[in-house]
PDB file of C-alpha atoms in Angstrom:
ATOM      1  CA  UNK A   1     105.335 121.104  86.621  1.00 61.00           C
ATOM      2  CA  UNK A   2     108.648 119.597  85.670  1.00 73.00           C
ATOM      3  CA  UNK A   3     109.242 116.953  82.921  1.00 74.00           C
ATOM      4  CA  UNK A   4     110.053 114.372  85.475  1.00 81.00           C
ATOM      5  CA  UNK A   5     106.789 114.893  87.291  1.00 85.00           C
ATOM      6  CA  UNK A   6     104.895 114.654  83.960  1.00 89.00           C
ATOM      7  CA  UNK A   7     106.564 111.269  83.215  1.00 93.00           C
ATOM      8  CA  UNK A   8     105.755 110.055  86.735  1.00 94.00           C
ATOM      9  CA  UNK A   9     102.120 111.019  86.326  1.00 96.00           C
ATOM     10  CA  UNK A  10     101.968 109.465  82.795  1.00 95.00           C
ATOM     11  CA  UNK A  11     103.406 106.240  83.990  1.00 96.00           C
ATOM     12  CA  UNK A  12     100.926 106.072  86.936  1.00 97.00           C
ATOM     13  CA  UNK A  13      97.899 106.713  84.557  1.00 97.00           C
ATOM     14  CA  UNK A  14      99.084 103.820  82.298  1.00 97.00           C
ATOM     15  CA  UNK A  15      99.299 101.529  85.360  1.00 97.00           C
ATOM     16  CA  UNK A  16      95.861 102.405  86.506  1.00 98.00           C
ATOM     17  CA  UNK A  17      94.265 102.349  83.041  1.00 97.00           C
ATOM     18  CA  UNK A  18      95.928  98.930  82.223  1.00 97.00           C
ATOM     19  CA  UNK A  19      94.580  97.286  85.383  1.00 97.00           C
ATOM     20  CA  UNK A  20      91.131  98.699  84.718  1.00 97.00           C
ATOM     21  CA  UNK A  21      91.056  97.226  81.217  1.00 96.00           C
ATOM     22  CA  UNK A  22      92.153  93.869  82.756  1.00 97.00           C
ATOM     23  CA  UNK A  23      89.374  94.039  85.300  1.00 96.00           C
ATOM     24  CA  UNK A  24      86.673  94.653  82.587  1.00 94.00           C
ATOM     25  CA  UNK A  25      88.165  91.898  80.301  1.00 94.00           C
ATOM     26  CA  UNK A  26      88.117  89.499  83.459  1.00 93.00           C
ATOM     27  CA  UNK A  27      84.588  90.380  84.060  1.00 91.00           C
ATOM     28  CA  UNK A  28      83.379  89.957  80.407  1.00 88.00           C
ATOM     29  CA  UNK A  29      85.308  86.631  79.872  1.00 90.00           C
ATOM     30  CA  UNK A  30      84.958  85.328  83.471  1.00 88.00           C
ATOM     31  CA  UNK A  31      88.742  84.897  83.802  1.00 92.00           C
ATOM     32  CA  UNK A  32      89.281  83.369  87.318  1.00 91.00           C
ATOM     33  CA  UNK A  33      92.935  84.541  87.466  1.00 92.00           C
ATOM     34  CA  UNK A  34      91.584  88.144  87.877  1.00 94.00           C
ATOM     35  CA  UNK A  35      88.799  87.385  90.234  1.00 93.00           C
ATOM     36  CA  UNK A  36      88.771  89.046  93.735  1.00 91.00           C
ATOM     37  CA  UNK A  37      87.389  85.905  95.397  1.00 89.00           C
ATOM     38  CA  UNK A  38      87.228  82.162  94.751  1.00 81.00           C
ATOM     39  CA  UNK A  39      85.344  81.910  91.483  1.00 76.00           C
ATOM     40  CA  UNK A  40      81.538  81.372  91.879  1.00 75.00           C
ATOM     41  CA  UNK A  41      81.521  82.283  95.613  1.00 82.00           C
ATOM     42  CA  UNK A  42      81.289  86.134  95.384  1.00 86.00           C
ATOM     43  CA  UNK A  43      81.356  88.716  92.723  1.00 90.00           C
ATOM     44  CA  UNK A  44      84.537  90.740  92.254  1.00 92.00           C
ATOM     45  CA  UNK A  45      87.479  91.300  89.891  1.00 94.00           C
ATOM     46  CA  UNK A  46      90.954  92.732  91.064  1.00 95.00           C
ATOM     47  CA  UNK A  47      92.878  92.671  87.876  1.00 96.00           C
ATOM     48  CA  UNK A  48      96.640  92.262  88.319  1.00 95.00           C
ATOM     49  CA  UNK A  49      96.806  93.402  91.996  1.00 95.00           C
ATOM     50  CA  UNK A  50      97.153  90.321  94.220  1.00 90.00           C
ATOM     51  CA  UNK A  51      94.528  91.136  97.011  1.00 91.00           C
ATOM     52  CA  UNK A  52      91.063  92.735  96.804  1.00 92.00           C
ATOM     53  CA  UNK A  53      91.623  94.933  99.830  1.00 91.00           C
ATOM     54  CA  UNK A  54      94.790  96.333  98.204  1.00 94.00           C
ATOM     55  CA  UNK A  55      92.873  96.832  95.007  1.00 95.00           C
ATOM     56  CA  UNK A  56      90.218  98.851  96.898  1.00 95.00           C
ATOM     57  CA  UNK A  57      92.835 101.186  98.191  1.00 95.00           C
ATOM     58  CA  UNK A  58      94.525 101.377  94.752  1.00 97.00           C
ATOM     59  CA  UNK A  59      91.187 102.453  93.117  1.00 97.00           C
ATOM     60  CA  UNK A  60      90.337 104.907  95.863  1.00 97.00           C
ATOM     61  CA  UNK A  61      93.653 106.708  95.131  1.00 97.00           C
ATOM     62  CA  UNK A  62      93.072 106.434  91.432  1.00 97.00           C
ATOM     63  CA  UNK A  63      89.568 107.758  91.627  1.00 97.00           C
ATOM     64  CA  UNK A  64      90.774 110.843  93.632  1.00 96.00           C
ATOM     65  CA  UNK A  65      93.561 111.314  91.079  1.00 97.00           C
ATOM     66  CA  UNK A  66      91.382 111.279  87.922  1.00 97.00           C
ATOM     67  CA  UNK A  67      88.674 113.417  89.670  1.00 96.00           C
ATOM     68  CA  UNK A  68      91.288 116.026  90.539  1.00 95.00           C
ATOM     69  CA  UNK A  69      92.607 115.782  86.995  1.00 95.00           C
ATOM     70  CA  UNK A  70      89.269 116.273  85.357  1.00 95.00           C
ATOM     71  CA  UNK A  71      87.539 118.859  87.548  1.00 94.00           C
ATOM     72  CA  UNK A  72      90.636 120.891  88.388  1.00 92.00           C
ATOM     73  CA  UNK A  73      93.139 120.488  85.511  1.00 92.00           C
ATOM     74  CA  UNK A  74      91.762 119.566  82.126  1.00 91.00           C
ATOM     75  CA  UNK A  75      88.085 119.011  81.612  1.00 90.00           C
ATOM     76  CA  UNK A  76      88.214 117.378  78.223  1.00 92.00           C
ATOM     77  CA  UNK A  77      86.223 114.298  77.021  1.00 90.00           C
ATOM     78  CA  UNK A  78      89.301 111.983  77.183  1.00 93.00           C
ATOM     79  CA  UNK A  79      89.776 112.602  80.884  1.00 94.00           C
ATOM     80  CA  UNK A  80      86.045 112.159  81.540  1.00 92.00           C
ATOM     81  CA  UNK A  81      86.301 108.833  79.745  1.00 93.00           C
ATOM     82  CA  UNK A  82      89.220 107.774  81.869  1.00 96.00           C
ATOM     83  CA  UNK A  83      87.461 108.851  84.959  1.00 95.00           C
ATOM     84  CA  UNK A  84      84.300 106.827  84.151  1.00 94.00           C
ATOM     85  CA  UNK A  85      86.510 103.831  83.310  1.00 95.00           C
ATOM     86  CA  UNK A  86      88.411 104.100  86.566  1.00 96.00           C
ATOM     87  CA  UNK A  87      85.151 104.495  88.635  1.00 95.00           C
ATOM     88  CA  UNK A  88      83.458 101.549  86.882  1.00 93.00           C
ATOM     89  CA  UNK A  89      86.629  99.279  87.413  1.00 95.00           C
ATOM     90  CA  UNK A  90      86.741 100.274  91.032  1.00 94.00           C
ATOM     91  CA  UNK A  91      83.110  99.288  91.736  1.00 92.00           C
ATOM     92  CA  UNK A  92      83.727  95.965  90.003  1.00 93.00           C
ATOM     93  CA  UNK A  93      86.244  94.999  92.655  1.00 94.00           C
ATOM     94  CA  UNK A  94      83.365  93.625  94.686  1.00 91.00           C
ATOM     95  CA  UNK A  95      84.537  94.691  98.124  1.00 90.00           C
ATOM     96  CA  UNK A  96      82.384  96.717 100.465  1.00 85.00           C
ATOM     97  CA  UNK A  97      85.169  99.436 100.631  1.00 85.00           C
ATOM     98  CA  UNK A  98      84.988  99.857  96.921  1.00 88.00           C
ATOM     99  CA  UNK A  99      81.386 101.295  97.277  1.00 90.00           C
ATOM    100  CA  UNK A 100      83.032 104.402  98.892  1.00 94.00           C
ATOM    101  CA  UNK A 101      84.378 105.132  95.401  1.00 94.00           C
ATOM    102  CA  UNK A 102      80.826 105.996  94.295  1.00 92.00           C
ATOM    103  CA  UNK A 103      80.397 108.254  97.350  1.00 94.00           C
ATOM    104  CA  UNK A 104      83.600 110.107  96.352  1.00 96.00           C
ATOM    105  CA  UNK A 105      82.432 110.526  92.797  1.00 94.00           C
ATOM    106  CA  UNK A 106      78.988 111.827  93.983  1.00 93.00           C
ATOM    107  CA  UNK A 107      80.640 114.438  96.347  1.00 95.00           C
ATOM    108  CA  UNK A 108      82.644 115.775  93.435  1.00 95.00           C
ATOM    109  CA  UNK A 109      79.570 116.004  91.233  1.00 92.00           C
ATOM    110  CA  UNK A 110      77.811 117.963  93.829  1.00 93.00           C
ATOM    111  CA  UNK A 111      80.839 120.227  94.566  1.00 93.00           C
ATOM    112  CA  UNK A 112      81.413 120.881  90.920  1.00 92.00           C
ATOM    113  CA  UNK A 113      77.815 120.926  89.688  1.00 89.00           C
ATOM    114  CA  UNK A 114      78.370 124.026  87.567  1.00 86.00           C
ATOM    115  CA  UNK A 115      81.153 122.355  85.600  1.00 85.00           C
ATOM    116  CA  UNK A 116      78.926 119.157  85.265  1.00 84.00           C
ATOM    117  CA  UNK A 117      76.120 121.382  83.856  1.00 82.00           C
ATOM    118  CA  UNK A 118      78.484 123.036  81.365  1.00 84.00           C
ATOM    119  CA  UNK A 119      79.740 119.636  80.152  1.00 84.00           C
ATOM    120  CA  UNK A 120      76.314 117.871  80.426  1.00 84.00           C
ATOM    121  CA  UNK A 121      76.407 116.739  76.871  1.00 84.00           C
ATOM    122  CA  UNK A 122      79.616 114.718  77.478  1.00 86.00           C
ATOM    123  CA  UNK A 123      78.144 113.251  80.723  1.00 84.00           C
ATOM    124  CA  UNK A 124      74.928 112.424  78.963  1.00 83.00           C
ATOM    125  CA  UNK A 125      76.724 110.650  76.118  1.00 86.00           C
ATOM    126  CA  UNK A 126      78.831 108.583  78.537  1.00 86.00           C
ATOM    127  CA  UNK A 127      75.721 107.720  80.639  1.00 82.00           C
ATOM    128  CA  UNK A 128      73.800 106.571  77.525  1.00 86.00           C
ATOM    129  CA  UNK A 129      76.777 104.544  76.378  1.00 85.00           C
ATOM    130  CA  UNK A 130      76.857 103.041  79.925  1.00 84.00           C
ATOM    131  CA  UNK A 131      73.177 102.124  79.895  1.00 82.00           C
ATOM    132  CA  UNK A 132      73.326 100.634  76.445  1.00 82.00           C
ATOM    133  CA  UNK A 133      76.282  98.526  77.570  1.00 80.00           C
ATOM    134  CA  UNK A 134      74.543  97.355  80.754  1.00 77.00           C
ATOM    135  CA  UNK A 135      71.561  96.196  78.671  1.00 77.00           C
ATOM    136  CA  UNK A 136      73.782  94.168  76.498  1.00 77.00           C
ATOM    137  CA  UNK A 137      75.469  92.384  79.477  1.00 79.00           C
ATOM    138  CA  UNK A 138      72.468  92.601  81.932  1.00 77.00           C
ATOM    139  CA  UNK A 139      72.130  88.813  82.058  1.00 79.00           C
ATOM    140  CA  UNK A 140      75.886  88.493  83.011  1.00 77.00           C
ATOM    141  CA  UNK A 141      75.717  91.148  85.545  1.00 78.00           C
ATOM    142  CA  UNK A 142      72.593  89.790  87.067  1.00 84.00           C
ATOM    143  CA  UNK A 143      74.080  86.332  87.346  1.00 83.00           C
ATOM    144  CA  UNK A 144      77.166  87.367  89.052  1.00 80.00           C
ATOM    145  CA  UNK A 145      75.394  89.734  91.468  1.00 80.00           C
ATOM    146  CA  UNK A 146      73.028  86.839  92.373  1.00 87.00           C
ATOM    147  CA  UNK A 147      76.241  84.922  93.469  1.00 83.00           C
ATOM    148  CA  UNK A 148      77.123  87.793  95.874  1.00 84.00           C
ATOM    149  CA  UNK A 149      73.484  88.059  97.114  1.00 86.00           C
ATOM    150  CA  UNK A 150      73.433  84.333  97.887  1.00 88.00           C
ATOM    151  CA  UNK A 151      76.877  84.593  99.652  1.00 85.00           C
ATOM    152  CA  UNK A 152      75.768  87.502 101.935  1.00 86.00           C
ATOM    153  CA  UNK A 153      72.497  85.792 102.709  1.00 87.00           C
ATOM    154  CA  UNK A 154      74.397  82.725 103.887  1.00 88.00           C
ATOM    155  CA  UNK A 155      76.755  84.664 105.972  1.00 85.00           C
ATOM    156  CA  UNK A 156      73.851  86.496 107.660  1.00 86.00           C
ATOM    157  CA  UNK A 157      72.058  83.192 108.304  1.00 89.00           C
ATOM    158  CA  UNK A 158      75.328  81.712 109.642  1.00 87.00           C
ATOM    159  CA  UNK A 159      76.370  84.624 112.047  1.00 82.00           C
ATOM    160  CA  UNK A 160      72.992  86.254 112.646  1.00 81.00           C
ATOM    161  CA  UNK A 161      74.087  89.923 112.808  1.00 83.00           C
ATOM    162  CA  UNK A 162      74.750  92.517 110.302  1.00 86.00           C
ATOM    163  CA  UNK A 163      77.955  93.711 111.822  1.00 86.00           C
ATOM    164  CA  UNK A 164      79.663  90.480 111.226  1.00 88.00           C
ATOM    165  CA  UNK A 165      78.512  90.512 107.521  1.00 85.00           C
ATOM    166  CA  UNK A 166      79.523  94.156 107.112  1.00 84.00           C
ATOM    167  CA  UNK A 167      82.954  93.757 108.739  1.00 87.00           C
ATOM    168  CA  UNK A 168      83.752  90.302 107.121  1.00 86.00           C
ATOM    169  CA  UNK A 169      84.180  88.712 110.479  1.00 88.00           C
ATOM    170  CA  UNK A 170      86.624  91.349 111.774  1.00 90.00           C
ATOM    171  CA  UNK A 171      84.650  91.954 114.684  1.00 91.00           C
ATOM    172  CA  UNK A 172      85.278  88.353 115.852  1.00 91.00           C
ATOM    173  CA  UNK A 173      89.051  88.978 115.381  1.00 93.00           C
ATOM    174  CA  UNK A 174      89.043  92.250 117.391  1.00 94.00           C
ATOM    175  CA  UNK A 175      87.011  90.526 120.166  1.00 93.00           C
ATOM    176  CA  UNK A 176      89.464  87.615 120.342  1.00 94.00           C
ATOM    177  CA  UNK A 177      92.468  89.858 120.367  1.00 95.00           C
ATOM    178  CA  UNK A 178      90.962  92.037 123.100  1.00 94.00           C
ATOM    179  CA  UNK A 179      90.527  88.994 125.331  1.00 95.00           C
ATOM    180  CA  UNK A 180      93.983  87.881 124.498  1.00 94.00           C
ATOM    181  CA  UNK A 181      95.664  91.100 125.329  1.00 95.00           C
ATOM    182  CA  UNK A 182      93.604  91.591 128.609  1.00 94.00           C
ATOM    183  CA  UNK A 183      95.144  88.526 129.881  1.00 93.00           C
ATOM    184  CA  UNK A 184      98.750  88.947 128.583  1.00 92.00           C
ATOM    185  CA  UNK A 185      99.410  92.561 128.433  1.00 96.00           C
ATOM    186  CA  UNK A 186     100.902  94.830 131.167  1.00 95.00           C
ATOM    187  CA  UNK A 187     100.696  98.675 131.382  1.00 96.00           C
ATOM    188  CA  UNK A 188     103.965  98.898 129.435  1.00 96.00           C
ATOM    189  CA  UNK A 189     102.304  96.963 126.550  1.00 96.00           C
ATOM    190  CA  UNK A 190      99.237  99.194 126.553  1.00 96.00           C
ATOM    191  CA  UNK A 191     101.556 102.231 126.219  1.00 96.00           C
ATOM    192  CA  UNK A 192     104.117 100.807 123.744  1.00 96.00           C
ATOM    193  CA  UNK A 193     102.513  97.728 122.208  1.00 95.00           C
ATOM    194  CA  UNK A 194     104.223  94.456 121.421  1.00 92.00           C
ATOM    195  CA  UNK A 195     101.704  92.252 119.854  1.00 94.00           C
ATOM    196  CA  UNK A 196     102.772  89.608 117.253  1.00 90.00           C
ATOM    197  CA  UNK A 197     101.021  90.566 114.181  1.00 89.00           C
ATOM    198  CA  UNK A 198     102.636  87.733 112.426  1.00 86.00           C
ATOM    199  CA  UNK A 199     100.496  85.335 114.435  1.00 86.00           C
ATOM    200  CA  UNK A 200      97.045  87.172 113.830  1.00 88.00           C
ATOM    201  CA  UNK A 201      95.956  90.567 112.684  1.00 90.00           C
ATOM    202  CA  UNK A 202      92.497  92.183 113.146  1.00 92.00           C
ATOM    203  CA  UNK A 203      92.559  93.523 109.597  1.00 90.00           C
ATOM    204  CA  UNK A 204      91.552  96.879 110.853  1.00 93.00           C
ATOM    205  CA  UNK A 205      94.350  99.445 110.470  1.00 94.00           C
ATOM    206  CA  UNK A 206      93.844 101.497 113.608  1.00 94.00           C
ATOM    207  CA  UNK A 207      93.611  98.380 115.815  1.00 95.00           C
ATOM    208  CA  UNK A 208      96.611  96.796 114.214  1.00 95.00           C
ATOM    209  CA  UNK A 209      98.725  99.870 114.751  1.00 95.00           C
ATOM    210  CA  UNK A 210      97.687 100.092 118.309  1.00 96.00           C
ATOM    211  CA  UNK A 211      98.658  96.470 118.851  1.00 96.00           C
ATOM    212  CA  UNK A 212     101.982  97.038 117.329  1.00 94.00           C
ATOM    213  CA  UNK A 213     102.971 100.397 118.897  1.00 95.00           C
ATOM    214  CA  UNK A 214     100.573 100.875 121.954  1.00 97.00           C
ATOM    215  CA  UNK A 215      98.595 103.997 122.693  1.00 97.00           C
ATOM    216  CA  UNK A 216     101.559 106.368 122.577  1.00 97.00           C
ATOM    217  CA  UNK A 217     103.079 104.794 119.541  1.00 96.00           C
ATOM    218  CA  UNK A 218      99.596 104.828 117.848  1.00 96.00           C
ATOM    219  CA  UNK A 219      99.040 108.649 118.562  1.00 97.00           C
ATOM    220  CA  UNK A 220     102.550 109.509 117.325  1.00 96.00           C
ATOM    221  CA  UNK A 221     102.155 107.231 114.206  1.00 95.00           C
ATOM    222  CA  UNK A 222      98.806 108.962 113.194  1.00 95.00           C
ATOM    223  CA  UNK A 223     100.230 112.375 114.111  1.00 94.00           C
ATOM    224  CA  UNK A 224     103.087 111.857 111.656  1.00 93.00           C
ATOM    225  CA  UNK A 225     101.060 110.047 109.030  1.00 93.00           C
ATOM    226  CA  UNK A 226      98.436 112.893 108.937  1.00 91.00           C
ATOM    227  CA  UNK A 227     101.180 115.474 108.672  1.00 90.00           C
ATOM    228  CA  UNK A 228     102.525 113.514 105.769  1.00 89.00           C
ATOM    229  CA  UNK A 229      99.133 113.492 104.053  1.00 89.00           C
ATOM    230  CA  UNK A 230      98.916 117.179 104.531  1.00 85.00           C
ATOM    231  CA  UNK A 231     101.342 117.694 101.760  1.00 70.00           C
ATOM    232  CA  UNK A 232     102.054 121.330 100.806  1.00 63.00           C
ATOM    233  CA  UNK A 233     101.187 124.725 102.405  1.00 59.00           C
ATOM    234  CA  UNK A 234      97.390 124.389 102.520  1.00 72.00           C
ATOM    235  CA  UNK A 235      94.502 121.938 102.504  1.00 84.00           C
ATOM    236  CA  UNK A 236      92.671 121.789  99.201  1.00 89.00           C
ATOM    237  CA  UNK A 237      89.219 120.230  98.560  1.00 92.00           C
ATOM    238  CA  UNK A 238      90.715 117.274  96.881  1.00 92.00           C
ATOM    239  CA  UNK A 239      93.328 116.596  99.567  1.00 91.00           C
ATOM    240  CA  UNK A 240      90.642 116.904 102.242  1.00 93.00           C
ATOM    241  CA  UNK A 241      88.274 114.515 100.649  1.00 94.00           C
ATOM    242  CA  UNK A 242      91.137 112.015 100.151  1.00 95.00           C
ATOM    243  CA  UNK A 243      92.399 112.283 103.698  1.00 93.00           C
ATOM    244  CA  UNK A 244      89.062 111.810 105.286  1.00 94.00           C
ATOM    245  CA  UNK A 245      88.068 109.036 103.057  1.00 95.00           C
ATOM    246  CA  UNK A 246      91.372 107.224 103.314  1.00 95.00           C
ATOM    247  CA  UNK A 247      91.547 107.362 107.081  1.00 94.00           C
ATOM    248  CA  UNK A 248      87.751 106.605 107.391  1.00 93.00           C
ATOM    249  CA  UNK A 249      87.949 103.328 105.369  1.00 93.00           C
ATOM    250  CA  UNK A 250      91.242 102.323 107.070  1.00 91.00           C
ATOM    251  CA  UNK A 251      89.296 102.480 110.370  1.00 89.00           C
ATOM    252  CA  UNK A 252      87.078  99.691 109.252  1.00 86.00           C
ATOM    253  CA  UNK A 253      89.282  97.718 106.860  1.00 83.00           C
ATOM    254  CA  UNK A 254      92.785  96.548 106.690  1.00 82.00           C
ATOM    255  CA  UNK A 255      96.016  97.022 104.549  1.00 85.00           C
ATOM    256  CA  UNK A 256      95.318 100.582 103.701  1.00 92.00           C
ATOM    257  CA  UNK A 257      97.676 102.778 105.670  1.00 91.00           C
ATOM    258  CA  UNK A 258     100.489 100.311 105.867  1.00 87.00           C
ATOM    259  CA  UNK A 259     100.066  98.837 102.328  1.00 91.00           C
ATOM    260  CA  UNK A 260     103.360  98.493 100.561  1.00 90.00           C
ATOM    261  CA  UNK A 261     101.622  98.258  97.238  1.00 93.00           C
ATOM    262  CA  UNK A 262      99.720 101.517  97.645  1.00 95.00           C
ATOM    263  CA  UNK A 263     102.278 103.593  99.534  1.00 94.00           C
ATOM    264  CA  UNK A 264     103.927 104.890  96.334  1.00 95.00           C
ATOM    265  CA  UNK A 265     100.565 105.731  94.691  1.00 96.00           C
ATOM    266  CA  UNK A 266      99.507 107.756  97.810  1.00 95.00           C
ATOM    267  CA  UNK A 267     102.670 109.791  97.208  1.00 92.00           C
ATOM    268  CA  UNK A 268     102.021 110.319  93.677  1.00 95.00           C
ATOM    269  CA  UNK A 269      98.512 111.549  94.323  1.00 95.00           C
ATOM    270  CA  UNK A 270      99.679 114.019  96.987  1.00 92.00           C
ATOM    271  CA  UNK A 271     102.359 115.362  94.646  1.00 91.00           C
ATOM    272  CA  UNK A 272      99.857 115.682  91.959  1.00 94.00           C
ATOM    273  CA  UNK A 273      97.358 117.567  94.112  1.00 91.00           C
ATOM    274  CA  UNK A 274     100.041 119.737  95.519  1.00 88.00           C
ATOM    275  CA  UNK A 275     101.397 120.593  92.038  1.00 86.00           C
ATOM    276  CA  UNK A 276      97.947 121.822  91.115  1.00 76.00           C
ATOM    277  CA  UNK A 277      97.968 124.093  94.215  1.00 64.00           C
ATOM    278  CA  UNK A 278     101.348 125.419  93.232  1.00 57.00           C
ATOM    279  CA  UNK A 279     100.318 125.950  89.655  1.00 54.00           C
ATOM    280  CA  UNK A 280      97.168 127.866  90.814  1.00 53.00           C
ATOM    281  CA  UNK A 281      99.345 130.139  93.150  1.00 53.00           C
ATOM    282  CA  UNK A 282     101.630 130.692  90.203  1.00 49.00           C
ATOM    283  CA  UNK A 283      98.883 131.687  87.909  1.00 49.00           C
ATOM    284  CA  UNK A 284      97.411 133.968  90.635  1.00 45.00           C
ATOM    285  CA  UNK A 285     100.737 135.593  91.121  1.00 46.00           C
ATOM    286  CA  UNK A 286     101.274 136.127  87.420  1.00 49.00           C
ATOM    287  CA  UNK A 287      97.830 137.697  87.103  1.00 46.00           C
ATOM    288  CA  UNK A 288      98.618 140.045  89.957  1.00 47.00           C
ATOM    289  CA  UNK A 289     101.979 141.024  88.400  1.00 51.00           C
ATOM    290  CA  UNK A 290     100.284 141.604  85.062  1.00 53.00           C
ATOM    291  CA  UNK A 291      97.703 143.821  86.659  1.00 53.00           C
ATOM    292  CA  UNK A 292     100.408 145.752  88.498  1.00 50.00           C
ATOM    293  CA  UNK A 293     102.314 146.108  85.209  1.00 51.00           C
ATOM    294  CA  UNK A 294      99.287 147.373  83.421  1.00 56.00           C
ATOM    295  CA  UNK A 295      98.685 149.822  86.153  1.00 55.00           C
ATOM    296  CA  UNK A 296     102.252 151.123  86.079  1.00 46.00           C
ATOM    297  CA  UNK A 297     102.068 151.472  82.356  1.00 44.00           C
ATOM    298  CA  UNK A 298      98.724 153.403  82.534  1.00 54.00           C
ATOM    299  CA  UNK A 299     100.185 155.777  85.290  1.00 53.00           C
ATOM    300  CA  UNK A 300     103.252 156.505  83.016  1.00 45.00           C
ATOM    301  CA  UNK A 301     101.022 157.213  79.995  1.00 58.00           C
ATOM    302  CA  UNK A 302      98.830 159.501  82.032  1.00 56.00           C
ATOM    303  CA  UNK A 303     101.812 161.448  83.274  1.00 51.00           C
ATOM    304  CA  UNK A 304     103.106 161.860  79.734  1.00 57.00           C
ATOM    305  CA  UNK A 305      99.866 163.191  78.665  1.00 54.00           C
TER     306      UNK A 305
END
């Protein structure tokens, strides 16, 4: 890994950790500027990022980055602390998409259970600290979660179905758009798109890309995009988890794939994962060469004797 890459990763970590601290401060002191939604309507804090859906994507990327760093690079206490900070901040965004962060975290815990067992004292220490912290701010957490509970109850009573609540009304937008294009579109539009997304979007990435580019354009877009995500010579566990999660969440939410804010961070994550694969290959190659050298030296010594 070159010095330039190290500086890039260090700068990215500073950005993530700074926003995480801002989210926690916003929660503790109820700072409306950092709230994900209109204050008092629904629980959530986004920090310095302008929109909650963009923040969800930001923290999904950050979680995958710090999971890769802790489990596959340097399993020290500092990186574990940073990982817990990022995961905790990601959950506090308050969006439904942010709950996927917990799922990804759980998948890594299961996958690397031996390492978790080996470092169980560090995990236990942070869990105890987390529980004690929750006890101190239990009243605050309960009050803010109650606000979200009342919000979702009112939404369910208003719309009468779980799908609308789960999708935040995106199903209505998709239904309206389908009726609109069925009246206005020709075969050419279905093949190549042409919908004015400046007027209305479904806020579901796969639908919006179809509206913009049509069936052929959508297929080509995803083919190119997935090729870009498969960065390097082989798929690793970390890259596979990120690709599946990123594409899965973007199929039910918006501003993930074509997010201008998160595009650079997706690139940083892919470079980081790929640099780990390259490092592993280098280490394996060095070990093989070392074994060969030792074998040659041993053969020479046996000939001399």
